Amino acid sequence: DGGITQSPKYLFRKEGQNVTLSCEQNLNHDAMYWYRQDPGQGLRLIYYSQIVNDFQKGDIAEGYSVSREKKESFPLTVTSAQKNPTAFYLCASSHQGYGQPQHFGDGTRLSIL
Amino acid sequence: QKEVEQNSGPLSVPEGAIASLNCTYSDRGSQSFFWYRQYSGKSPELIMFIYSNGDKEDGRFTAQLNKASQYVSLLIRDSQPSDSATYLCALDSGGGADGLTFGKGTHLIIQP
């Protein structure tokens, strides 16, 4: 079955530590996205990528980094510069083009130790 | 700055009735609109999308779009307890290049 796989499901970060969240899709989608969701809030865009080896900052990119070396993969690193990383992180993908709906993985819940 | 406004609720509806969820947006250039359902602790699931003014029906769900009034709604007929969730409205201003802008969602409770 095609889908988007995020791992791990739960992640804990220590002070000063970088952590990487995995996102893999086998839907043959060109575009991939990372969102952050805080309790009672909507989703906010962190980074997005339309093609391999290219990505753009979203609304809240500070303290995060990404790479897009393969079409199927779009990992997100939460760096120590992100002072408030506790949130639910969601990866999504879509076909390129006008008005394409996005489909989400199951999410990673990140907390500070 | 694109903004999407939704009443946070909770919106309480008796089982079997019609649930009406509303969303307004600020960007007149918005072209495509999406409704997602999110159960507590889970990721959003696409329910409907609509691009043109008017109604679009899919089973028990109907999306309604009025671009002149910058208003999009979702109707759920014959509401079931399993419809209890948070419903997120999202919009894409065209091209999809910069992701979707989401509202904060409306919490819907279907009372048995």
Coordinates of N, CA and C in Angstrom, one line a residue:
Chain A
D1 N 0.8 -1.2 0.0 CA 0.0 0.0 0.0 C 0.9 1.2 0.0
G2 N 0.5 2.3 -0.8 CA 1.2 3.5 -0.8 C 0.9 4.3 0.4
G3 N 1.9 5.1 0.8 CA 1.7 6.0 1.9 C 2.9 6.7 2.3
I4 N 2.8 7.4 3.5 CA 3.8 8.3 4.0 C 4.2 7.7 5.4
T5 N 5.4 7.4 5.6 CA 5.9 6.8 6.8 C 6.8 7.8 7.6
Q6 N 6.4 8.1 8.8 CA 7.2 9.0 9.7 C 7.7 8.1 10.8
S7 N 8.9 8.4 11.2 CA 9.5 7.7 12.3 C 10.5 8.6 13.0
P8 N 10.7 8.5 14.3 CA 9.9 7.6 15.2 C 8.5 8.2 15.5
K9 N 7.7 7.5 16.2 CA 6.4 8.0 16.6 C 6.5 9.0 17.7
Y10 N 7.4 8.7 18.7 CA 7.7 9.6 19.8 C 9.2 9.8 19.9
L11 N 9.6 11.0 20.2 CA 11.1 11.3 20.3 C 11.3 12.3 21.4
F12 N 12.4 12.1 22.1 CA 12.7 13.0 23.2 C 14.1 13.6 23.0
R13 N 14.2 14.9 23.2 CA 15.4 15.6 22.9 C 16.0 16.2 24.2
K14 N 17.3 16.0 24.4 CA 18.0 16.6 25.5 C 18.5 18.0 25.2
E15 N 18.8 18.8 26.2 CA 19.3 20.1 26.0 C 20.5 20.1 25.1
G16 N 20.6 21.0 24.1 CA 21.7 21.1 23.2 C 21.9 20.0 22.2
Q17 N 20.9 19.2 22.0 CA 21.0 18.1 21.1 C 20.2 18.4 19.8
N18 N 20.8 17.9 18.7 CA 20.0 17.9 17.5 C 19.3 16.5 17.3
V19 N 18.1 16.5 16.8 CA 17.4 15.3 16.5 C 16.9 15.3 15.1
T20 N 16.8 14.2 14.4 CA 16.3 14.1 13.1 C 15.0 13.2 13.0
L21 N 14.0 13.8 12.3 CA 12.8 13.1 12.1 C 12.7 12.6 10.7
S22 N 12.3 11.3 10.5 CA 12.3 10.7 9.2 C 11.0 10.8 8.6
C23 N 11.0 11.0 7.2 CA 9.7 11.0 6.4 C 10.0 10.3 5.1
E24 N 9.4 9.2 4.8 CA 9.5 8.5 3.6 C 8.2 8.3 2.9
Q25 N 8.1 8.5 1.6 CA 6.8 8.3 0.9 C 7.0 7.4 -0.4
N26 N 6.0 6.6 -0.6 CA 6.1 5.8 -1.9 C 4.9 6.0 -2.7
L27 N 4.5 7.3 -2.7 CA 3.3 7.7 -3.5 C 3.7 8.3 -4.9
N28 N 5.0 8.4 -5.1 CA 5.6 9.0 -6.3 C 5.2 10.5 -6.4
H29 N 5.1 11.1 -5.2 CA 4.9 12.5 -5.2 C 6.2 13.3 -5.3
D30 N 6.1 14.4 -6.0 CA 7.3 15.3 -6.2 C 7.4 16.2 -5.0
A31 N 6.3 16.7 -4.5 CA 6.4 17.7 -3.4 C 6.2 17.1 -2.0
M32 N 7.0 17.6 -1.1 CA 7.0 17.2 0.3 C 7.0 18.4 1.2
Y33 N 6.4 18.2 2.4 CA 6.3 19.4 3.3 C 6.5 18.9 4.7
W34 N 6.9 19.8 5.6 CA 6.9 19.6 7.0 C 6.1 20.7 7.7
Y35 N 5.2 20.3 8.6 CA 4.4 21.2 9.4 C 4.7 20.9 10.9
R36 N 4.4 21.9 11.7 CA 4.4 21.8 13.1 C 3.0 22.1 13.7
Q37 N 2.5 21.3 14.6 CA 1.2 21.6 15.2 C 1.4 21.7 16.8
D38 N 1.0 22.8 17.3 CA 1.0 22.9 18.8 C -0.5 22.7 19.3
P39 N -0.6 22.4 20.6 CA -2.0 22.1 21.1 C -3.0 23.2 20.8
G40 N -4.1 22.8 20.2 CA -5.2 23.8 20.0 C -4.9 24.8 18.8
Q41 N -3.8 24.4 18.1 CA -3.4 25.3 17.0 C -3.5 24.6 15.7
G42 N -3.5 25.4 14.6 CA -3.5 24.9 13.3 C -2.1 24.5 12.9
L43 N -1.9 24.0 11.7 CA -0.6 23.5 11.3 C 0.2 24.7 10.7
R44 N 1.5 24.8 11.0 CA 2.3 25.8 10.5 C 3.5 25.2 9.7
L45 N 3.7 25.8 8.5 CA 4.7 25.3 7.6 C 6.1 25.6 8.0
I46 N 7.0 24.5 8.0 CA 8.4 24.7 8.4 C 9.2 24.8 7.2
Y47 N 9.2 23.8 6.3 CA 10.0 23.7 5.1 C 9.1 22.9 4.0
Y48 N 9.4 23.2 2.8 CA 8.8 22.4 1.7 C 9.8 22.2 0.6
S49 N 9.5 21.2 -0.2 CA 10.4 20.9 -1.3 C 9.6 20.4 -2.5
Q50 N 9.8 21.0 -3.7 CA 9.1 20.7 -4.9 C 9.8 19.6 -5.7
I51 N 11.1 19.6 -5.6 CA 11.9 18.6 -6.4 C 13.2 18.2 -5.6
V52 N 13.8 17.2 -6.0 CA 15.0 16.7 -5.4 C 16.1 17.8 -5.4
N53 N 16.8 17.9 -4.3 CA 17.9 18.8 -4.2 C 17.5 20.3 -4.1
D54 N 16.2 20.5 -3.9 CA 15.7 21.9 -3.7 C 14.7 22.0 -2.7
F55 N 14.8 23.0 -1.8 CA 13.8 23.1 -0.7 C 13.7 24.6 -0.4
Q56 N 12.6 25.0 0.2 CA 12.3 26.4 0.6 C 11.9 26.5 2.0
K57 N 12.2 27.6 2.7 CA 11.7 27.9 4.0 C 10.2 28.2 4.0
G58 N 9.6 27.7 5.0 CA 8.2 28.1 5.3 C 8.1 29.2 6.3
D59 N 7.0 29.3 7.0 CA 6.8 30.4 7.9 C 7.6 30.4 9.2
I60 N 8.0 29.2 9.6 CA 8.7 29.1 10.9 C 10.0 28.2 10.8
A61 N 10.9 28.5 9.8 CA 12.0 27.6 9.5 C 13.2 27.8 10.5
E62 N 13.2 28.8 11.3 CA 14.3 29.1 12.2 C 14.4 27.9 13.2
G63 N 15.7 27.4 13.3 CA 15.9 26.3 14.3 C 15.7 24.9 13.7
Y64 N 15.4 24.9 12.4 CA 15.2 23.6 11.7 C 16.0 23.5 10.4
S65 N 16.3 22.3 10.0 CA 17.0 22.1 8.7 C 16.4 20.9 8.0
V66 N 16.6 20.8 6.7 CA 16.1 19.7 5.9 C 17.1 19.3 4.8
S67 N 16.9 18.2 4.2 CA 17.6 17.8 3.0 C 16.6 17.1 2.1
R68 N 16.9 17.0 0.8 CA 16.0 16.3 -0.2 C 17.0 15.7 -1.2
E69 N 17.6 14.6 -0.8 CA 18.6 13.9 -1.7 C 17.9 12.9 -2.5
K70 N 16.8 12.4 -2.1 CA 16.0 11.4 -2.8 C 14.5 11.9 -2.9
K71 N 13.8 11.5 -4.0 CA 12.5 11.9 -4.2 C 11.6 11.4 -3.0
E72 N 11.9 10.2 -2.5 CA 11.1 9.5 -1.5 C 11.3 10.0 -0.1
S73 N 12.4 10.8 0.1 CA 12.8 11.1 1.5 C 12.9 12.6 1.8
F74 N 12.5 13.0 2.9 CA 12.6 14.4 3.3 C 12.8 14.5 4.8
P75 N 13.9 14.3 5.3 CA 14.2 14.3 6.8 C 14.2 15.7 7.3
L76 N 13.8 15.9 8.5 CA 13.8 17.2 9.2 C 14.7 17.1 10.4
T77 N 15.6 18.0 10.6 CA 16.5 18.1 11.8 C 16.0 19.2 12.6
V78 N 15.7 18.9 13.9 CA 15.4 20.0 14.9 C 16.7 20.3 15.6
T79 N 17.2 21.4 15.4 CA 18.5 21.8 16.0 C 18.4 22.3 17.4
S80 N 19.5 22.5 18.1 CA 19.5 23.0 19.4 C 19.1 24.5 19.4
A81 N 19.2 25.1 18.2 CA 18.7 26.5 18.1 C 17.2 26.7 18.3
Q82 N 16.5 25.6 18.1 CA 15.0 25.7 18.3 C 14.7 25.5 19.8
K83 N 14.4 26.6 20.4 CA 14.3 26.7 21.9 C 13.0 26.1 22.4
N84 N 12.0 26.0 21.5 CA 10.7 25.4 22.0 C 10.3 24.3 21.0
P85 N 11.0 23.2 21.0 CA 10.7 22.2 20.0 C 9.5 21.2 20.3
T86 N 9.0 21.3 21.5 CA 7.9 20.4 21.9 C 6.7 20.6 21.0
A87 N 6.3 19.7 20.2 CA 5.2 19.8 19.3 C 4.9 18.5 18.6
F88 N 3.9 18.5 17.8 CA 3.5 17.3 16.9 C 4.0 17.7 15.5
Y89 N 4.9 16.9 14.9 CA 5.5 17.2 13.6 C 4.8 16.3 12.5
L90 N 4.4 17.0 11.5 CA 3.7 16.3 10.4 C 4.3 16.5 9.1
C91 N 4.6 15.4 8.4 CA 5.1 15.4 7.1 C 4.0 15.1 6.1
A92 N 4.0 15.8 5.0 CA 3.0 15.6 3.9 C 3.6 15.6 2.6
S93 N 2.8 15.1 1.6 CA 3.3 15.1 0.2 C 2.2 15.3 -0.7
S94 N 2.5 15.7 -1.9 CA 1.5 15.9 -3.0 C 2.1 15.8 -4.3
H95 N 1.3 15.7 -5.4 CA 1.8 15.9 -6.7 C 2.1 17.3 -6.9
Q96 N 2.9 17.7 -7.8 CA 3.2 19.1 -8.1 C 2.0 19.6 -8.9
G97 N 1.8 21.0 -8.9 CA 0.8 21.6 -9.7 C -0.3 22.2 -8.8
Y98 N -1.1 22.9 -9.5 CA -2.1 23.8 -9.0 C -3.1 23.0 -8.1
G99 N -3.3 23.4 -6.9 CA -4.4 22.9 -6.0 C -4.3 21.4 -5.7
Q100 N -3.2 20.8 -5.7 CA -3.1 19.4 -5.4 C -3.3 19.1 -3.9
P101 N -4.1 18.2 -3.5 CA -4.3 17.9 -2.1 C -3.1 17.3 -1.5
Q102 N -2.8 17.6 -0.2 CA -1.7 17.0 0.5 C -2.2 15.9 1.4
H103 N -1.3 14.8 1.5 CA -1.6 13.7 2.3 C -0.6 13.6 3.4
F104 N -1.0 13.2 4.6 CA -0.1 13.3 5.7 C 0.3 11.9 6.2
G105 N 1.5 11.9 6.8 CA 2.0 10.8 7.6 C 1.3 10.8 9.0
D106 N 1.7 9.8 9.8 CA 1.1 9.7 11.1 C 1.6 10.6 12.2
G107 N 2.7 11.3 11.8 CA 3.3 12.3 12.8 C 4.3 11.7 13.7
T108 N 5.2 12.7 14.2 CA 6.1 12.4 15.3 C 5.9 13.4 16.4
R109 N 5.8 12.9 17.6 CA 5.6 13.8 18.8 C 6.9 13.9 19.5
L110 N 7.4 15.2 19.5 CA 8.7 15.5 20.1 C 8.5 16.2 21.4
S111 N 9.3 15.8 22.4 CA 9.2 16.4 23.7 C 10.7 16.6 24.2
I112 N 10.8 17.6 25.1 CA 12.1 17.9 25.7 C 12.2 17.1 27.0
L113 N 13.4 16.4 27.2 CA 13.7 15.7 28.4 C 14.1 16.7 29.5
Chain B
Q1 N -0.3 38.4 4.4 CA -0.4 37.3 5.3 C -1.8 36.6 5.2
K2 N -1.8 35.4 4.7 CA -3.0 34.6 4.6 C -3.5 34.2 5.9
E3 N -4.9 34.4 6.1 CA -5.5 34.0 7.4 C -6.7 33.2 7.1
V4 N -6.9 32.2 7.9 CA -8.0 31.3 7.8 C -8.7 31.3 9.2
E5 N -10.0 31.6 9.3 CA -10.7 31.7 10.6 C -11.7 30.7 10.7
Q6 N -11.7 30.0 11.8 CA -12.7 29.0 12.2 C -13.1 29.2 13.6
N7 N -14.4 28.9 13.9 CA -14.9 28.9 15.3 C -14.3 27.6 15.9
S8 N -13.6 27.8 17.1 CA -12.9 26.7 17.7 C -13.9 25.7 18.3
G9 N -15.1 26.1 18.6 CA -16.1 25.2 19.2 C -15.9 25.0 20.7
P10 N -16.4 23.9 21.3 CA -16.9 22.8 20.6 C -18.3 23.1 20.0
L11 N -18.6 22.4 18.9 CA -19.9 22.5 18.2 C -20.5 21.1 18.5
S12 N -21.7 21.2 19.2 CA -22.3 20.0 19.7 C -23.6 19.8 18.8
V13 N -23.7 18.6 18.2 CA -24.8 18.3 17.3 C -25.4 16.9 17.6
P14 N -26.7 16.8 17.7 CA -27.3 15.5 18.0 C -27.0 14.5 16.8
E15 N -26.9 13.2 17.2 CA -26.7 12.2 16.2 C -27.9 12.2 15.2
G16 N -27.6 12.1 13.9 CA -28.6 12.1 12.9 C -28.9 13.4 12.3
A17 N -28.4 14.5 12.9 CA -28.7 15.9 12.5 C -27.6 16.3 11.5
I18 N -27.7 17.5 10.9 CA -26.7 18.0 10.0 C -25.7 18.9 10.8
A19 N -24.5 18.6 10.6 CA -23.4 19.5 11.2 C -22.9 20.4 10.2
S20 N -22.8 21.7 10.6 CA -22.4 22.7 9.6 C -21.1 23.4 10.2
L21 N -20.1 23.3 9.4 CA -18.8 23.9 9.9 C -18.4 25.0 8.9
N22 N -17.9 26.1 9.4 CA -17.7 27.3 8.6 C -16.3 27.7 8.7
C23 N -15.8 28.4 7.6 CA -14.5 28.9 7.5 C -14.5 30.2 6.7
T24 N -13.8 31.2 7.1 CA -13.6 32.4 6.3 C -12.1 32.6 6.1
Y25 N -11.8 33.3 5.0 CA -10.4 33.5 4.7 C -10.1 34.9 4.2
S26 N -8.9 35.3 4.2 CA -8.6 36.7 3.9 C -8.0 36.9 2.5
D27 N -7.4 35.9 2.0 CA -6.7 36.1 0.7 C -7.6 35.9 -0.5
R28 N -7.9 37.0 -1.2 CA -8.9 36.9 -2.3 C -8.3 36.1 -3.5
G29 N -7.0 35.9 -3.4 CA -6.3 35.1 -4.5 C -6.4 33.6 -4.3
S30 N -6.9 33.2 -3.2 CA -7.0 31.8 -2.9 C -7.9 31.1 -3.9
Q31 N -7.4 29.9 -4.4 CA -8.1 29.2 -5.5 C -8.6 27.8 -5.1
S32 N -8.0 27.2 -4.1 CA -8.4 25.8 -3.8 C -8.5 25.7 -2.3
F33 N -9.4 24.9 -1.9 CA -9.8 24.8 -0.5 C -10.0 23.3 -0.1
F34 N -9.6 23.1 1.1 CA -9.6 21.7 1.6 C -10.2 21.6 3.0
W35 N -10.8 20.5 3.2 CA -11.3 20.1 4.6 C -10.6 18.8 5.0
Y36 N -10.0 18.9 6.2 CA -9.3 17.8 6.8 C -10.0 17.4 8.1
R37 N -10.1 16.2 8.4 CA -10.6 15.7 9.7 C -9.4 15.2 10.5
Q38 N -9.4 15.6 11.8 CA -8.3 15.2 12.7 C -8.8 14.6 14.0
Y39 N -8.6 13.3 14.2 CA -9.0 12.8 15.5 C -7.9 13.1 16.5
S40 N -8.3 13.1 17.8 CA -7.4 13.5 18.8 C -6.1 12.6 18.8
G41 N -5.0 13.3 18.7 CA -3.7 12.5 18.8 C -3.3 11.9 17.4
K42 N -4.1 12.2 16.4 CA -3.8 11.6 15.1 C -3.5 12.7 14.1
S43 N -3.1 12.3 12.9 CA -2.7 13.2 11.8 C -4.0 13.6 11.0
P44 N -4.0 14.7 10.3 CA -5.1 15.1 9.5 C -5.4 14.2 8.3
E45 N -6.7 14.0 8.0 CA -7.1 13.1 7.0 C -7.9 13.9 6.0
L46 N -7.6 13.9 4.7 CA -8.4 14.7 3.7 C -9.8 14.2 3.6
I47 N -10.8 15.1 3.7 CA -12.2 14.8 3.6 C -12.7 15.2 2.2
M48 N -12.5 16.5 1.9 CA -13.0 17.1 0.7 C -12.1 18.2 0.2
F49 N -12.1 18.5 -1.1 CA -11.5 19.6 -1.7 C -12.5 20.3 -2.7
I50 N -12.4 21.6 -2.8 CA -13.3 22.3 -3.7 C -12.6 23.5 -4.4
Y51 N -12.8 23.7 -5.6 CA -12.1 24.7 -6.4 C -13.0 25.8 -6.9
S52 N -14.3 25.4 -7.2 CA -15.2 26.3 -7.9 C -16.3 26.7 -6.9
N53 N -16.9 27.9 -7.2 CA -18.1 28.3 -6.4 C -19.2 27.3 -6.5
G54 N -19.9 27.1 -5.4 CA -21.0 26.2 -5.4 C -20.8 25.1 -4.5
D55 N -21.6 24.0 -4.7 CA -21.5 22.9 -3.8 C -20.8 21.7 -4.5
K56 N -20.2 20.9 -3.6 CA -19.6 19.6 -4.1 C -20.0 18.6 -3.1
E57 N -20.6 17.5 -3.5 CA -21.1 16.5 -2.6 C -20.3 15.2 -2.8
D58 N -20.0 14.5 -1.6 CA -19.3 13.2 -1.6 C -19.9 12.4 -0.4
G59 N -20.8 11.6 -0.7 CA -21.5 10.8 0.3 C -22.2 11.7 1.3
R60 N -21.9 11.6 2.6 CA -22.6 12.4 3.6 C -22.1 13.8 3.7
F61 N -21.0 14.1 3.0 CA -20.3 15.4 3.1 C -20.6 16.3 1.9
T62 N -20.8 17.6 2.2 CA -21.0 18.6 1.1 C -20.1 19.8 1.5
A63 N -19.2 20.1 0.5 CA -18.4 21.4 0.7 C -19.1 22.5 -0.1
Q64 N -19.1 23.7 0.4 CA -19.7 24.8 -0.2 C -18.7 25.9 -0.3
L65 N -18.6 26.6 -1.4 CA -17.6 27.6 -1.6 C -18.3 28.9 -2.2
N66 N -18.0 30.0 -1.6 CA -18.5 31.3 -2.1 C -17.3 32.3 -2.0
K67 N -16.6 32.4 -3.2 CA -15.4 33.2 -3.3 C -15.7 34.7 -3.1
A68 N -16.8 35.2 -3.5 CA -17.2 36.6 -3.4 C -17.2 37.0 -1.9
S69 N -17.8 36.0 -1.1 CA -17.9 36.3 0.4 C -16.7 35.7 1.1
Q70 N -15.8 35.1 0.4 CA -14.6 34.5 1.1 C -15.0 33.5 2.2
Y71 N -15.8 32.6 1.8 CA -16.4 31.7 2.8 C -16.5 30.3 2.2
V72 N -16.1 29.3 3.0 CA -16.2 27.9 2.6 C -16.8 27.2 3.8
S73 N -17.6 26.2 3.5 CA -18.3 25.5 4.6 C -18.3 24.0 4.3
L74 N -18.5 23.2 5.4 CA -18.6 21.7 5.2 C -19.9 21.3 6.0
L75 N -20.7 20.6 5.3 CA -21.9 20.1 5.9 C -21.8 18.5 6.0
I76 N -22.1 18.0 7.1 CA -22.1 16.6 7.4 C -23.5 16.2 7.7
R77 N -24.1 15.4 6.7 CA -25.5 14.9 6.9 C -25.5 13.6 7.7
D78 N -26.6 13.4 8.4 CA -26.8 12.1 9.2 C -25.6 11.9 10.1
S79 N -25.3 12.9 10.9 CA -24.1 12.9 11.7 C -24.0 11.6 12.6
Q80 N -22.8 11.1 12.7 CA -22.6 9.9 13.5 C -21.6 10.2 14.6
P81 N -21.6 9.4 15.7 CA -20.6 9.7 16.8 C -19.2 9.6 16.3
S82 N -18.9 8.8 15.2 CA -17.6 8.6 14.7 C -17.2 9.9 13.9
D83 N -18.1 10.8 13.7 CA -17.7 12.1 13.1 C -17.1 13.1 14.1
S84 N -17.2 12.7 15.3 CA -16.6 13.6 16.4 C -15.1 13.7 16.2
A85 N -14.7 14.9 15.9 CA -13.2 15.2 15.6 C -13.1 16.7 15.5
T86 N -11.8 17.1 15.2 CA -11.6 18.5 14.9 C -11.5 18.6 13.4
Y87 N -12.1 19.5 12.8 CA -12.1 19.7 11.3 C -11.3 21.0 11.0
L88 N -10.3 20.7 10.1 CA -9.4 21.8 9.7 C -9.7 22.3 8.3
C89 N -9.9 23.6 8.2 CA -10.0 24.2 6.9 C -8.7 24.6 6.4
A90 N -8.3 24.4 5.1 CA -7.0 24.8 4.6 C -7.2 25.4 3.2
L91 N -6.3 26.3 2.8 CA -6.4 26.8 1.5 C -5.0 26.9 0.9
D92 N -5.0 26.9 -0.4 CA -3.8 27.0 -1.2 C -4.0 28.2 -2.2
S93 N -3.1 29.1 -2.2 CA -3.3 30.3 -3.0 C -2.9 30.1 -4.4
G94 N -2.6 28.9 -4.8 CA -2.3 28.7 -6.2 C -0.9 28.2 -6.4
G95 N -0.8 27.2 -7.2 CA 0.6 26.6 -7.5 C 1.0 25.6 -6.5
G96 N 0.5 25.7 -5.3 CA 0.9 24.8 -4.2 C 2.3 24.9 -3.8
A97 N 3.0 25.9 -4.2 CA 4.4 26.0 -4.0 C 4.8 26.2 -2.5
D98 N 3.9 26.9 -1.8 CA 4.3 27.2 -0.4 C 3.4 26.5 0.6
G99 N 2.9 25.4 0.3 CA 2.1 24.6 1.2 C 0.7 25.2 1.4
L100 N 0.0 24.6 2.4 CA -1.3 25.1 2.7 C -1.3 25.9 3.9
T101 N -2.3 26.8 4.0 CA -2.5 27.6 5.2 C -3.7 27.0 5.9
F102 N -3.5 26.7 7.2 CA -4.6 26.0 7.9 C -5.2 26.9 8.9
G103 N -6.5 26.7 9.1 CA -7.2 27.3 10.3 C -6.9 26.5 11.5
K104 N -7.3 27.0 12.7 CA -7.0 26.3 13.9 C -8.0 25.1 14.2
G105 N -9.1 25.0 13.4 CA -10.0 23.9 13.5 C -11.2 24.1 14.3
T106 N -12.2 23.4 14.0 CA -13.5 23.4 14.8 C -13.6 22.0 15.4
H107 N -13.8 22.0 16.8 CA -14.0 20.7 17.5 C -15.5 20.4 17.4
L108 N -15.8 19.3 16.7 CA -17.2 18.8 16.6 C -17.5 17.6 17.5
I109 N -18.6 17.7 18.2 CA -19.0 16.6 19.1 C -20.4 16.2 18.6
I110 N -20.5 14.9 18.3 CA -21.8 14.3 17.9 C -22.4 13.6 19.1
Q111 N -23.5 14.1 19.6 CA -24.1 13.5 20.8 C -25.0 12.3 20.5
P112 N -24.8 11.1 21.0 CA -25.6 10.0 20.7 C -27.0 10.2 21.3

